[in-house]
mmCIF file of C-alpha atoms in Angstrom:
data_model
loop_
_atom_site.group_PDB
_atom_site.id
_atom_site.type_symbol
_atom_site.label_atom_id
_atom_site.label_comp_id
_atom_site.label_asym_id
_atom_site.label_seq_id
_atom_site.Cartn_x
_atom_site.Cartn_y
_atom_site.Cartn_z
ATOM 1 C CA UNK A 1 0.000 0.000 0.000
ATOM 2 C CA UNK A 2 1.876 3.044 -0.988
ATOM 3 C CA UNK A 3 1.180 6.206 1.232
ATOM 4 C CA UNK A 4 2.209 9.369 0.891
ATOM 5 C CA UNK A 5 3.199 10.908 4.420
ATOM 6 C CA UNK A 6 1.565 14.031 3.985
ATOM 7 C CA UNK A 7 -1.712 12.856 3.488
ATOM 8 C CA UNK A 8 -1.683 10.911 6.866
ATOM 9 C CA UNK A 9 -1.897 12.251 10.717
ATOM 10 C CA UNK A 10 0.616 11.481 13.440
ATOM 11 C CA UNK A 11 -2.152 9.082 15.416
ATOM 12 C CA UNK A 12 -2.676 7.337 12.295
ATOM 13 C CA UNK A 13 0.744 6.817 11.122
ATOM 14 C CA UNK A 14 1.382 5.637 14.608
ATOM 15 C CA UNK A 15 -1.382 3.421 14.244
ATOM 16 C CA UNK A 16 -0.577 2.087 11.558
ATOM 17 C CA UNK A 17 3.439 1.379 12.018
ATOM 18 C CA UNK A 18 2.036 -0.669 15.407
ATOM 19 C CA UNK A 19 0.033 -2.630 13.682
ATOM 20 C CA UNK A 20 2.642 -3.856 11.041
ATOM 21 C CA UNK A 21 5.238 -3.930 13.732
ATOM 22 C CA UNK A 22 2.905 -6.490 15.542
ATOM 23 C CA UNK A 23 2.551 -8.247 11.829
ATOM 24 C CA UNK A 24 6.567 -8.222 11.619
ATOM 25 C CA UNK A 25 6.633 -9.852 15.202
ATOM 26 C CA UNK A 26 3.867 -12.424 14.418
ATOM 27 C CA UNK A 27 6.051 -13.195 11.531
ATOM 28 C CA UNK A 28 8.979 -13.769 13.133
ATOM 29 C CA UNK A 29 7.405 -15.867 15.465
ATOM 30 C CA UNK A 30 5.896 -18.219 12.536
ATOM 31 C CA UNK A 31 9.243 -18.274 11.002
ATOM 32 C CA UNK A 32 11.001 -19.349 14.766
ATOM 33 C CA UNK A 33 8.529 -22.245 15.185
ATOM 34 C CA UNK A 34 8.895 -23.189 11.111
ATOM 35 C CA UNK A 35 12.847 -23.020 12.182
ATOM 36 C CA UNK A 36 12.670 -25.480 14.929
ATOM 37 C CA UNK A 37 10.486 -27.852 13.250
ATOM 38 C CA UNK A 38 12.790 -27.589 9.994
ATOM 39 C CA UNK A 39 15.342 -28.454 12.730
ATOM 40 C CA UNK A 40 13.227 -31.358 14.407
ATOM 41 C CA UNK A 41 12.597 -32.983 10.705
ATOM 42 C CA UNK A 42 16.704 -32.644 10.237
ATOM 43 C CA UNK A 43 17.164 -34.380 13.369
ATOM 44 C CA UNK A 44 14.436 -37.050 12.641
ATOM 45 C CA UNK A 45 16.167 -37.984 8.859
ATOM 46 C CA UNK A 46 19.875 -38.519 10.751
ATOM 47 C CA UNK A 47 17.608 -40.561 13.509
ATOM 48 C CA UNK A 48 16.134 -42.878 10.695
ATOM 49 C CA UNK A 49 19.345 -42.800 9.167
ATOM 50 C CA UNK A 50 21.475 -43.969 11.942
ATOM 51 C CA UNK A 51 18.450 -46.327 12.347
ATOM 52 C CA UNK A 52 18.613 -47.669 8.997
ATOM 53 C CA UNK A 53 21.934 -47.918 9.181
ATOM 54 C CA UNK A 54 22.369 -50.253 12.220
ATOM 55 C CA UNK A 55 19.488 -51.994 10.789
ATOM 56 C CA UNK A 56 21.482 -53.540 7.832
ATOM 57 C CA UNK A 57 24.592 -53.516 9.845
ATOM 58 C CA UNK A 58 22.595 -56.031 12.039
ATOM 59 C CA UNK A 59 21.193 -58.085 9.609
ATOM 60 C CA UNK A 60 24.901 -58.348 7.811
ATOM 61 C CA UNK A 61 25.888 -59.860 11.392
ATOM 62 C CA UNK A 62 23.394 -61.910 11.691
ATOM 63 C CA UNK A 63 23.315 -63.083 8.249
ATOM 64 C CA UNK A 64 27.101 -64.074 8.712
ATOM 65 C CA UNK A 65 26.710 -65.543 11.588
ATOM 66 C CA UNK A 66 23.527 -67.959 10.416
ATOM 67 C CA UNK A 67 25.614 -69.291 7.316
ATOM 68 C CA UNK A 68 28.925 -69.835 9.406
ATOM 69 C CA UNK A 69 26.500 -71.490 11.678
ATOM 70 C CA UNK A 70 25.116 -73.530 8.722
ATOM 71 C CA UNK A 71 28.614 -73.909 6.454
ATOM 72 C CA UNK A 72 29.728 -75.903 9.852
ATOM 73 C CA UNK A 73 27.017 -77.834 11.245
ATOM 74 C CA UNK A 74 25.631 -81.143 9.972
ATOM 75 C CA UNK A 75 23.236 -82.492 6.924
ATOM 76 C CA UNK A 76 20.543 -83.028 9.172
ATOM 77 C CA UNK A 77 20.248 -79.395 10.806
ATOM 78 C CA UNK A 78 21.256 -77.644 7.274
ATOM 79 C CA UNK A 79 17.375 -77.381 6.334
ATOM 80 C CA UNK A 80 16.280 -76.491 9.884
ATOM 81 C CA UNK A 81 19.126 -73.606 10.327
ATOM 82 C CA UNK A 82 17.985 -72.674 6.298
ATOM 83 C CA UNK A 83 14.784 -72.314 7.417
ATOM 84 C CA UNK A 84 15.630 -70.151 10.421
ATOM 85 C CA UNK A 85 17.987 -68.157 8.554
ATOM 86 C CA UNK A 86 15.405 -66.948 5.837
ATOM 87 C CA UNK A 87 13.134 -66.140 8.895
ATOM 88 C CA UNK A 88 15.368 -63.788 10.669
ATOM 89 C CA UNK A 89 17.001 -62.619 7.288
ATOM 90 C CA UNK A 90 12.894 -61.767 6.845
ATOM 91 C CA UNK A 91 12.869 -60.162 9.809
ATOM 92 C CA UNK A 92 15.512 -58.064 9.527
ATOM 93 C CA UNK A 93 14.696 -57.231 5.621
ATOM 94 C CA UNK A 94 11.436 -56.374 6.764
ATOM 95 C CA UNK A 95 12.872 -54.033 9.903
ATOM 96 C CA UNK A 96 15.399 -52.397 6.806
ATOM 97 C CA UNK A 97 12.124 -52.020 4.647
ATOM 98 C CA UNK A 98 10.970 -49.823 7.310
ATOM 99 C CA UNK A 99 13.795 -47.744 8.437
ATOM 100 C CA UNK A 100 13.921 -47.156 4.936
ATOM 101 C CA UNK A 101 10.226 -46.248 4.610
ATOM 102 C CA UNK A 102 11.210 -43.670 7.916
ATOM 103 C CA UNK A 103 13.887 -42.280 6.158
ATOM 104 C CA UNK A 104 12.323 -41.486 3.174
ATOM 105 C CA UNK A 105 9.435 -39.859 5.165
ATOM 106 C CA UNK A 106 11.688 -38.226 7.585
ATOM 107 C CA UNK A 107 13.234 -36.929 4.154
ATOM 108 C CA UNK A 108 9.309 -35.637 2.828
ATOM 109 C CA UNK A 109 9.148 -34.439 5.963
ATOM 110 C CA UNK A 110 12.557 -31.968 5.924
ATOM 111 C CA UNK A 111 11.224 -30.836 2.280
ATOM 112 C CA UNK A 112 8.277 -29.288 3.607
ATOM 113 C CA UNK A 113 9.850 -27.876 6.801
ATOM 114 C CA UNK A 114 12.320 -26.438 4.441
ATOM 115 C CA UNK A 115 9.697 -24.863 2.173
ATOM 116 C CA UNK A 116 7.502 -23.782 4.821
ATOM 117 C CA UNK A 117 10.493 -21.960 6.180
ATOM 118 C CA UNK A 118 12.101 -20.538 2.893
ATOM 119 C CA UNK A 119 8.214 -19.272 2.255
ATOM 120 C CA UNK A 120 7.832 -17.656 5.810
ATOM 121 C CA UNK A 121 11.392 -15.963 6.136
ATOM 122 C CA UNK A 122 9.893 -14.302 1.941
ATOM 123 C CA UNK A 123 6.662 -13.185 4.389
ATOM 124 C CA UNK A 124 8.953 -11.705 6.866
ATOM 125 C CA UNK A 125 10.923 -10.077 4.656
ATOM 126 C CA UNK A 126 8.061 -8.507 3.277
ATOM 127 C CA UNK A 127 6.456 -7.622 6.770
ATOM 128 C CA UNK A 128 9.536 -6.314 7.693
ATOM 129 C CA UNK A 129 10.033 -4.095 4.659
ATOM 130 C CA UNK A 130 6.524 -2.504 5.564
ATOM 131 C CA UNK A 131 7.004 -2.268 9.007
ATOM 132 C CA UNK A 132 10.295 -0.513 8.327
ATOM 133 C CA UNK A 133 8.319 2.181 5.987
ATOM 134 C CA UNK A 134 5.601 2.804 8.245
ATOM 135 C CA UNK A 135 8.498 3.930 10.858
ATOM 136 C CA UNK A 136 9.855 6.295 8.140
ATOM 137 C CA UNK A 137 6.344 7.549 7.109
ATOM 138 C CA UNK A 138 5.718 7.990 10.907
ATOM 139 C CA UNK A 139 8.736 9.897 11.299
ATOM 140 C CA UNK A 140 8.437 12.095 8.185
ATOM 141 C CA UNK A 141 4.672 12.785 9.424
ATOM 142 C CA UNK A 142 6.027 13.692 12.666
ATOM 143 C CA UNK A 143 8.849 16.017 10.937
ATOM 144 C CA UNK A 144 5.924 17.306 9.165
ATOM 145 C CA UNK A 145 3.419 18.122 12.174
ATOM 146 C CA UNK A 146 6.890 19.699 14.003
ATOM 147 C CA UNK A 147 7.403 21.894 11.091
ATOM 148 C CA UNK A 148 3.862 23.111 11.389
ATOM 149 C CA UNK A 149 3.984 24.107 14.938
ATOM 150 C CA UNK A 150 7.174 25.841 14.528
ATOM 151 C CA UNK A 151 5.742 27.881 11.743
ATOM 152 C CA UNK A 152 2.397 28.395 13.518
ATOM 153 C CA UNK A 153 4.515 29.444 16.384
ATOM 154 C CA UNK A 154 6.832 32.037 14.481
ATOM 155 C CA UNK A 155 3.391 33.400 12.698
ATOM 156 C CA UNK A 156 2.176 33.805 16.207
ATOM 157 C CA UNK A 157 5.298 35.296 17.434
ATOM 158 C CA UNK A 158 5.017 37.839 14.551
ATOM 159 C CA UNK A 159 1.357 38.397 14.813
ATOM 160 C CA UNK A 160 2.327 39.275 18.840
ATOM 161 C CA UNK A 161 5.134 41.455 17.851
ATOM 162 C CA UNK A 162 3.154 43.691 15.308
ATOM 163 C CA UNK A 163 0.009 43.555 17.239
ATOM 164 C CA UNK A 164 2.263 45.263 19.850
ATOM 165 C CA UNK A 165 3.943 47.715 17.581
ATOM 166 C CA UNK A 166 0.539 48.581 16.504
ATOM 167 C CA UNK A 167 -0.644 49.747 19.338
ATOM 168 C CA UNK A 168 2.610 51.185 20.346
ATOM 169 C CA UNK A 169 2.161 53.888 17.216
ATOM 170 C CA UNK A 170 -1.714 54.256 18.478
ATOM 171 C CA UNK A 171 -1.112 55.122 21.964
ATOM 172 C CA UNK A 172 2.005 57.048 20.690
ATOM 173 C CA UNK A 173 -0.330 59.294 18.328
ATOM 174 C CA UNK A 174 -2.816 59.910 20.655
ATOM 175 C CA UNK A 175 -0.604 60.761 23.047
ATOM 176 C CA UNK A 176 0.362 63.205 20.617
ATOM 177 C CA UNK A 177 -3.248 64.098 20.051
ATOM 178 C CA UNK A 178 -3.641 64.809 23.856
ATOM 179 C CA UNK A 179 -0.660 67.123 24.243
ATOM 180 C CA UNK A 180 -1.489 69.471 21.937
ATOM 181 C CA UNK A 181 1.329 68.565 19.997
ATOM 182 C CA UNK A 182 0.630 69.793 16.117
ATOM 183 C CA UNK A 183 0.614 67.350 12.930
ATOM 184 C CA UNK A 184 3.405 69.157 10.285
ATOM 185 C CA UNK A 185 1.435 70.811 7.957
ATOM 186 C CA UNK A 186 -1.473 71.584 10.651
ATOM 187 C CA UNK A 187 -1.570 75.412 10.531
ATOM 188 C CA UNK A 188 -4.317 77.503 11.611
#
């Protein structure tokens, strides 16, 4: 909204620059809580990953483990410890499966913390921009009403002084008046 100074009062342009400063504030306020979840989601992908991670680290061990366990036992427990092995390799793939699945939302997630940030620090900005030029249109309205007064108060100074001298030549010619004292070019 573009406003030209002179066309507003001091009590409005006060008005005014409190109610975007309170707009700038609320802003900033958005933009702290769209900063710590950003943060939180950040925190929550190197959680999953980390989780993920040790996921498939533990299913590596375990994996080795099963087919040293199987490479050295006998014929008769090879299809028992085969079975078991593809049930806790299923396990595990499964647990992977969903630390990956939490990653990849934990990554979603980051996106649109990110976004929702980036497109509240452009509202800020712009909050902040008017903010800032209602405090210069308040202070060149209140440079304006100052210059007033100080006028009005010189005009009134004036007015006083030749209101004074005014009546300084009145009482000063009828003072004359009462002394007899003769006007040049009064002859009789």
């Amino acid at each position: 909204m573009d406003v030209a100074s002179d066309r507003v009062n001091p009590i409005q342009a006060s008005k005014l620059r409190f109610v975007k400063d309170m707009r700038e504030r609320s802003a900033l306020r958005l933009l702290s809580n769209m900063e710590a979840k950003r943060q939180i989601a950040v925190e929550s992908v190197e959680r999953a990953s980390k989780n993920l991670a040790s996921a498939e680290k533990r299913r590596a061990s375990l994996e080795a483990e099963l087919y040293l366990e199987l490479a050295s036992s006998d014929t008769m427990c090879v299809t028992e410890l085969d079975r078991r092995c593809h049930l806790v390799i299923g396990r595990l793939t499964a647990e992977i499966a969903l630390a990956r699945q939490a990653l990849e939302q934990a990554h979603i997630a980051q996106e649109h913390a990110q976004a929702a940030v980036v497109e509240m620090r452009a509202v800020w900005a712009k909050r902040s921009a008017a903010s800032q030029k209602w405090q210069q249109i308040e202070s060149d309205v209140q440079r304006r009403t100052n210059a007033r007064a100080e006028f009005a108060a010189e005009i009134e100074t004036d007015d006083e002084v030749l209101l004074r001298y005014k009546s300084g030549l009145r009482s000063q010619a009828a003072g004359d008046s009462i002394h007899g004292d003769s006007i040049p070019g009064d002859s009789i």
